[in-house]
Coordinates of C-alpha atoms in Angstrom, one line a residue:
M1 CA 108.1 55.4 -13.3
I2 CA 106.9 53.7 -10.1
V3 CA 108.8 50.6 -9.0
V4 CA 107.0 48.0 -6.9
A5 CA 109.3 45.6 -5.1
G6 CA 108.3 42.4 -3.4
E7 CA 107.0 38.9 -3.8
A8 CA 105.1 37.4 -6.7
L9 CA 103.3 34.1 -5.8
I10 CA 100.5 31.8 -6.7
D11 CA 97.3 31.9 -4.7
L12 CA 95.4 28.6 -4.5
V13 CA 91.8 29.7 -4.1
P14 CA 88.6 27.5 -3.6
S15 CA 86.7 27.0 -6.8
P16 CA 83.3 28.8 -6.5
Q17 CA 81.9 26.4 -9.2
E18 CA 82.9 23.3 -7.3
P19 CA 81.8 23.4 -3.7
S20 CA 83.2 20.4 -1.8
P21 CA 81.1 17.9 0.1
Q22 CA 81.5 18.2 3.9
G23 CA 84.7 16.6 5.0
Q24 CA 86.2 16.6 1.5
L25 CA 89.2 18.7 0.3
P26 CA 88.1 21.8 -1.7
A27 CA 89.0 22.1 -5.4
L28 CA 91.7 24.8 -5.6
L29 CA 92.4 27.0 -8.6
P30 CA 95.8 28.7 -9.1
R31 CA 95.7 32.5 -9.3
R32 CA 98.5 35.0 -9.7
G33 CA 99.1 37.0 -6.6
G34 CA 101.3 38.5 -3.9
G35 CA 100.7 42.0 -2.4
P36 CA 103.4 43.8 -4.4
Y37 CA 102.6 41.8 -7.6
N38 CA 98.9 42.8 -7.3
T39 CA 99.9 46.4 -6.7
A40 CA 102.1 46.4 -9.8
I41 CA 99.3 44.9 -11.9
A42 CA 96.8 47.5 -10.6
L43 CA 99.2 50.4 -11.3
G44 CA 99.7 49.1 -14.9
R45 CA 96.0 48.8 -15.5
L46 CA 95.4 52.3 -14.2
G47 CA 98.0 53.6 -16.7
S48 CA 100.9 54.5 -14.5
P49 CA 104.3 53.7 -15.9
T50 CA 105.3 50.8 -13.6
A51 CA 108.2 48.3 -13.2
F52 CA 108.2 45.2 -11.0
C53 CA 111.4 44.4 -9.0
S54 CA 111.6 40.8 -7.5
R55 CA 113.0 37.4 -8.0
V56 CA 110.7 35.1 -10.0
S57 CA 111.0 31.3 -10.6
A58 CA 111.9 29.9 -14.0
D59 CA 109.1 27.3 -13.5
A60 CA 105.7 27.4 -15.2
F61 CA 104.1 29.5 -12.4
G62 CA 106.9 32.0 -12.8
E63 CA 106.4 32.3 -16.5
S64 CA 102.7 32.9 -15.9
L65 CA 103.5 35.6 -13.3
L66 CA 105.7 37.4 -15.8
N67 CA 103.1 37.1 -18.5
G68 CA 100.5 38.7 -16.2
L69 CA 102.8 41.6 -15.6
R70 CA 103.5 42.2 -19.3
G71 CA 99.8 41.9 -20.1
S72 CA 99.1 44.8 -17.8
G73 CA 101.8 46.9 -19.2
V74 CA 104.3 46.4 -16.4
D75 CA 108.1 46.6 -17.1
T76 CA 109.8 43.3 -16.0
S77 CA 113.4 44.3 -16.7
L78 CA 114.2 44.6 -13.0
V79 CA 113.0 41.0 -12.3
Q80 CA 115.6 38.5 -11.2
R81 CA 115.1 34.8 -12.2
G82 CA 116.0 31.6 -10.5
P83 CA 115.5 27.9 -10.6
E84 CA 113.8 27.8 -7.2
P85 CA 110.1 27.0 -7.0
T86 CA 107.3 29.7 -6.8
T87 CA 105.8 30.6 -3.4
L88 CA 102.3 29.2 -2.9
A89 CA 99.6 30.7 -0.7
V90 CA 96.5 28.7 0.1
A91 CA 93.5 31.0 0.6
D92 CA 90.6 30.3 2.9
I93 CA 87.6 32.6 2.0
G94 CA 85.2 33.4 4.8
P95 CA 81.4 33.9 4.6
D96 CA 82.0 37.7 4.4
G97 CA 84.5 37.4 1.5
S98 CA 87.5 37.9 3.8
A99 CA 90.6 35.8 3.0
G100 CA 93.0 34.0 5.3
Y101 CA 96.2 32.4 4.0
G102 CA 98.6 29.5 4.6
F103 CA 102.0 29.8 2.9
Y104 CA 104.5 27.4 1.4
V105 CA 107.7 29.5 1.3
D106 CA 110.8 27.3 2.1
G107 CA 113.5 27.8 -0.5
T108 CA 111.2 29.7 -2.9
A109 CA 112.5 32.2 -5.5
D110 CA 111.1 35.5 -4.2
R111 CA 112.8 35.1 -0.7
L112 CA 116.2 34.8 -2.4
F113 CA 116.0 38.3 -3.9
T114 CA 119.3 40.3 -3.9
L115 CA 119.8 44.0 -3.8
P116 CA 119.8 45.3 -7.4
P117 CA 122.1 48.1 -8.8
A118 CA 120.8 51.6 -8.5
L119 CA 117.3 52.0 -9.9
P120 CA 116.9 54.1 -13.1
E121 CA 116.9 57.9 -12.7
T122 CA 113.4 57.9 -14.1
V123 CA 112.0 56.2 -11.0
R124 CA 109.7 58.6 -9.0
A125 CA 108.4 56.2 -6.4
L126 CA 109.2 52.8 -4.7
S127 CA 106.5 50.7 -3.1
L128 CA 107.2 47.7 -0.9
G129 CA 105.4 45.4 1.5
T130 CA 104.0 42.1 2.6
C131 CA 105.9 38.8 2.9
S132 CA 109.0 40.2 1.2
L133 CA 109.9 42.2 4.3
V134 CA 109.6 39.2 6.6
L135 CA 111.3 36.2 4.9
E136 CA 115.1 36.2 4.9
P137 CA 117.5 36.6 3.3
G138 CA 115.4 38.6 0.9
A139 CA 113.9 40.8 3.6
S140 CA 117.3 42.4 4.3
A141 CA 117.8 43.1 0.6
Y142 CA 114.4 44.7 0.3
E143 CA 115.1 46.7 3.4
A144 CA 118.5 47.9 2.0
L145 CA 116.6 48.9 -1.2
L146 CA 114.2 51.0 0.8
Q147 CA 116.9 52.7 2.7
R148 CA 119.1 53.4 -0.4
E149 CA 116.3 54.8 -2.5
A150 CA 115.0 56.9 0.3
R151 CA 118.5 58.5 0.8
R152 CA 118.5 59.6 -2.8
G153 CA 115.1 61.2 -2.6
V154 CA 112.8 58.6 -4.2
F155 CA 109.2 58.7 -2.9
T156 CA 108.8 55.6 -0.7
A157 CA 105.6 53.8 0.2
L158 CA 105.0 50.8 2.5
D159 CA 102.1 48.4 3.1
P160 CA 103.2 46.0 5.8
N161 CA 100.2 43.7 5.0
V162 CA 100.9 41.7 8.1
R163 CA 100.8 37.8 7.9
P164 CA 101.2 36.8 11.5
G165 CA 101.7 33.1 10.6
L166 CA 105.0 34.0 8.9
I167 CA 106.3 36.1 11.7
L168 CA 108.2 34.0 14.2
D169 CA 109.1 36.8 16.6
P170 CA 106.4 39.5 16.7
D171 CA 108.3 41.9 18.9
A172 CA 111.4 41.8 16.7
Y173 CA 109.2 42.4 13.6
R174 CA 107.5 45.4 15.3
A175 CA 110.9 46.9 16.2
R176 CA 112.0 46.4 12.6
F177 CA 108.8 48.0 11.3
R178 CA 109.5 51.1 13.5
S179 CA 113.1 51.2 12.0
W180 CA 111.5 51.7 8.5
L181 CA 109.4 54.7 9.4
P182 CA 112.2 57.3 9.0
H183 CA 112.7 56.2 5.5
L184 CA 109.0 56.4 4.4
C185 CA 106.9 59.1 2.7
L186 CA 103.6 57.2 2.8
L187 CA 102.5 54.3 5.1
K188 CA 99.3 52.5 4.2
L189 CA 97.9 49.7 6.3
S190 CA 94.7 48.1 7.4
Q191 CA 93.1 48.8 10.8
E192 CA 93.8 45.2 11.7
D193 CA 97.5 45.5 10.8
A194 CA 97.7 48.8 12.8
L195 CA 96.4 47.1 15.9
W196 CA 98.7 44.1 15.5
L197 CA 101.8 46.4 14.9
A198 CA 100.8 48.5 18.0
G199 CA 100.6 45.3 20.1
A200 CA 96.9 46.0 20.8
G201 CA 94.1 43.5 20.8
P202 CA 91.8 43.2 17.8
D203 CA 89.0 44.8 19.7
A204 CA 91.0 47.9 20.9
G205 CA 89.1 50.1 18.4
R206 CA 89.6 53.2 16.4
G207 CA 91.1 55.3 19.2
A208 CA 94.0 52.9 19.6
V209 CA 94.7 52.9 15.8
T210 CA 94.7 56.7 15.7
A211 CA 97.1 56.9 18.7
A212 CA 99.5 54.5 17.1
A213 CA 99.3 56.3 13.7
R214 CA 100.1 59.6 15.4
E215 CA 103.1 58.0 17.1
W216 CA 104.3 56.6 13.8
L217 CA 103.9 59.9 12.0
G218 CA 106.3 61.4 14.6
A219 CA 108.9 59.0 13.4
G220 CA 108.9 60.0 9.7
P221 CA 106.1 59.4 7.2
A222 CA 104.4 62.4 5.7
A223 CA 101.0 60.6 5.8
I224 CA 99.4 57.4 6.9
V225 CA 96.3 55.9 5.2
I226 CA 94.3 53.4 7.2
T227 CA 91.8 51.1 5.4
R228 CA 88.7 50.0 7.4
G229 CA 87.1 47.6 5.0
G230 CA 83.5 48.6 4.2
A231 CA 83.8 51.6 6.6
G232 CA 86.2 53.3 4.2
L233 CA 89.6 55.0 4.5
T234 CA 91.2 57.5 6.8
V235 CA 94.3 59.6 6.3
L236 CA 96.3 61.2 9.0
T237 CA 99.0 63.7 8.1
Q238 CA 102.1 65.3 9.6
G239 CA 100.3 68.6 10.1
G240 CA 97.7 67.0 12.4
G241 CA 95.0 66.6 9.7
E242 CA 92.6 63.7 9.6
L243 CA 90.0 62.9 7.0
T244 CA 87.8 59.8 6.4
V245 CA 85.8 58.9 3.4
P246 CA 83.2 56.0 3.3
G247 CA 83.6 52.8 1.5
E248 CA 81.7 52.2 -1.8
R249 CA 78.8 49.8 -1.5
V250 CA 79.3 46.6 -3.5
A251 CA 78.3 43.0 -3.4
V252 CA 81.5 41.4 -2.1
V253 CA 82.7 38.3 -3.8
D254 CA 86.0 38.3 -1.9
T255 CA 88.5 40.8 -0.6
I256 CA 91.6 39.3 -2.3
G257 CA 93.7 42.1 -3.7
A258 CA 91.6 44.9 -2.3
G259 CA 94.3 46.4 -0.1
D260 CA 96.8 46.1 -3.0
T261 CA 94.4 47.9 -5.3
V262 CA 94.2 50.7 -2.7
N263 CA 98.1 51.0 -2.7
A264 CA 98.1 51.4 -6.5
A265 CA 95.2 53.8 -6.6
L266 CA 96.8 56.0 -3.9
L267 CA 100.1 56.2 -5.8
H268 CA 98.4 56.7 -9.2
R269 CA 96.1 59.5 -8.0
L270 CA 98.8 61.2 -5.9
A271 CA 101.0 61.2 -9.0
A272 CA 98.2 62.9 -10.9
H273 CA 98.1 65.6 -8.2
G274 CA 101.9 66.1 -8.3
A275 CA 102.2 64.8 -4.8
L276 CA 104.8 62.0 -5.2
A277 CA 107.3 63.9 -3.0
Y278 CA 107.5 64.2 0.8
G279 CA 106.8 68.0 1.0
P280 CA 103.8 68.1 -1.2
L281 CA 102.3 65.0 0.4
A282 CA 102.7 66.4 3.9
H283 CA 100.8 69.6 2.9
L284 CA 98.2 68.1 0.6
P285 CA 94.9 70.0 1.0
A286 CA 91.9 68.2 2.5
D287 CA 89.9 68.4 -0.8
T288 CA 92.7 66.8 -2.7
W289 CA 93.0 64.0 -0.1
E290 CA 89.2 63.5 -0.4
D291 CA 89.6 63.0 -4.1
V292 CA 92.5 60.6 -3.7
L293 CA 90.7 58.5 -1.0
R294 CA 87.5 58.3 -2.9
F295 CA 89.3 57.2 -6.0
A296 CA 91.0 54.4 -4.0
A297 CA 87.7 53.4 -2.4
R298 CA 86.1 53.0 -5.9
A299 CA 89.0 51.0 -7.2
A300 CA 89.0 48.6 -4.2
A301 CA 85.2 48.2 -4.5
I302 CA 85.5 47.0 -8.1
T303 CA 88.2 44.5 -7.0
C304 CA 86.0 43.2 -4.2
S305 CA 83.1 42.6 -6.7
R306 CA 84.9 39.9 -8.5
A307 CA 86.8 36.7 -7.6
G308 CA 90.5 36.9 -6.9
A309 CA 92.9 39.8 -7.3
E310 CA 91.5 41.4 -10.4
P311 CA 92.1 45.2 -10.1
P312 CA 90.2 47.6 -12.4
F313 CA 91.4 49.2 -15.5
A314 CA 91.3 53.0 -15.9
A315 CA 88.3 52.9 -18.1
E316 CA 86.2 51.1 -15.5
L317 CA 86.9 53.9 -13.0
A318 CA 86.2 56.6 -15.5
A319 CA 82.8 55.0 -16.1

């Protein structure tokens, strides 16, 4: 089983059917979301045995979030419940389909997550990321979960999915990010996130990203996967290997959930290759990495081709 830990929230996205007149507020539609939540949904749809570990509100949004998990075959037995409201994220979709977010997080359920008892012995991997590792007091509980499970040999994966608007002290967060590296098997992040975490400008380019990734590899992860939007995905490994595959061409509706779909597709395909362990991942052959990355690129392209975070089912990728 793969456990995905982190926030579940509601995205408020502009309605494509109801464009607002200039100067008017846009019509917003509620959509289930949150990076870890989307990752769990995507894993369930791909057919990987998956459980979600979080704190979810007892309000109507929280019930909807749990129903979404169950509908995709995700185990919710590790979900904590609370009377606090659900986190809201207001999405702003750019002309190219990219999404920016504003968050409403004060006193919400997911940030009050507490460290659970030991995860079941059947757990093979733990995936974390996004807002859950920023917002206290939950961030410290998720951090403790990462460290505890890494010590007992569980495969660990992280997608920082940086939201700068939520990070009050960037330098402190960058230092905290570096403290997680010794506990990771797989680090996945976007090129933009890599530049931000490295303290480089957004125009620093691919060389700066590669240099930062090589430094981070030296601190612990067996492999780092970097997403580059339509330009594809790159993996860098402990042994010095580097491989890039192109993105899949698709008419982009929006990019919501694309990176989360990549997370899920990587874990699902690595499991199929028996590589959810540090040693096998560090020495995975180039042709296997190419298969894994191309699978993730196909999955992300399908998500980008439809509105909101709607990851593909296994049958869609098989087709």
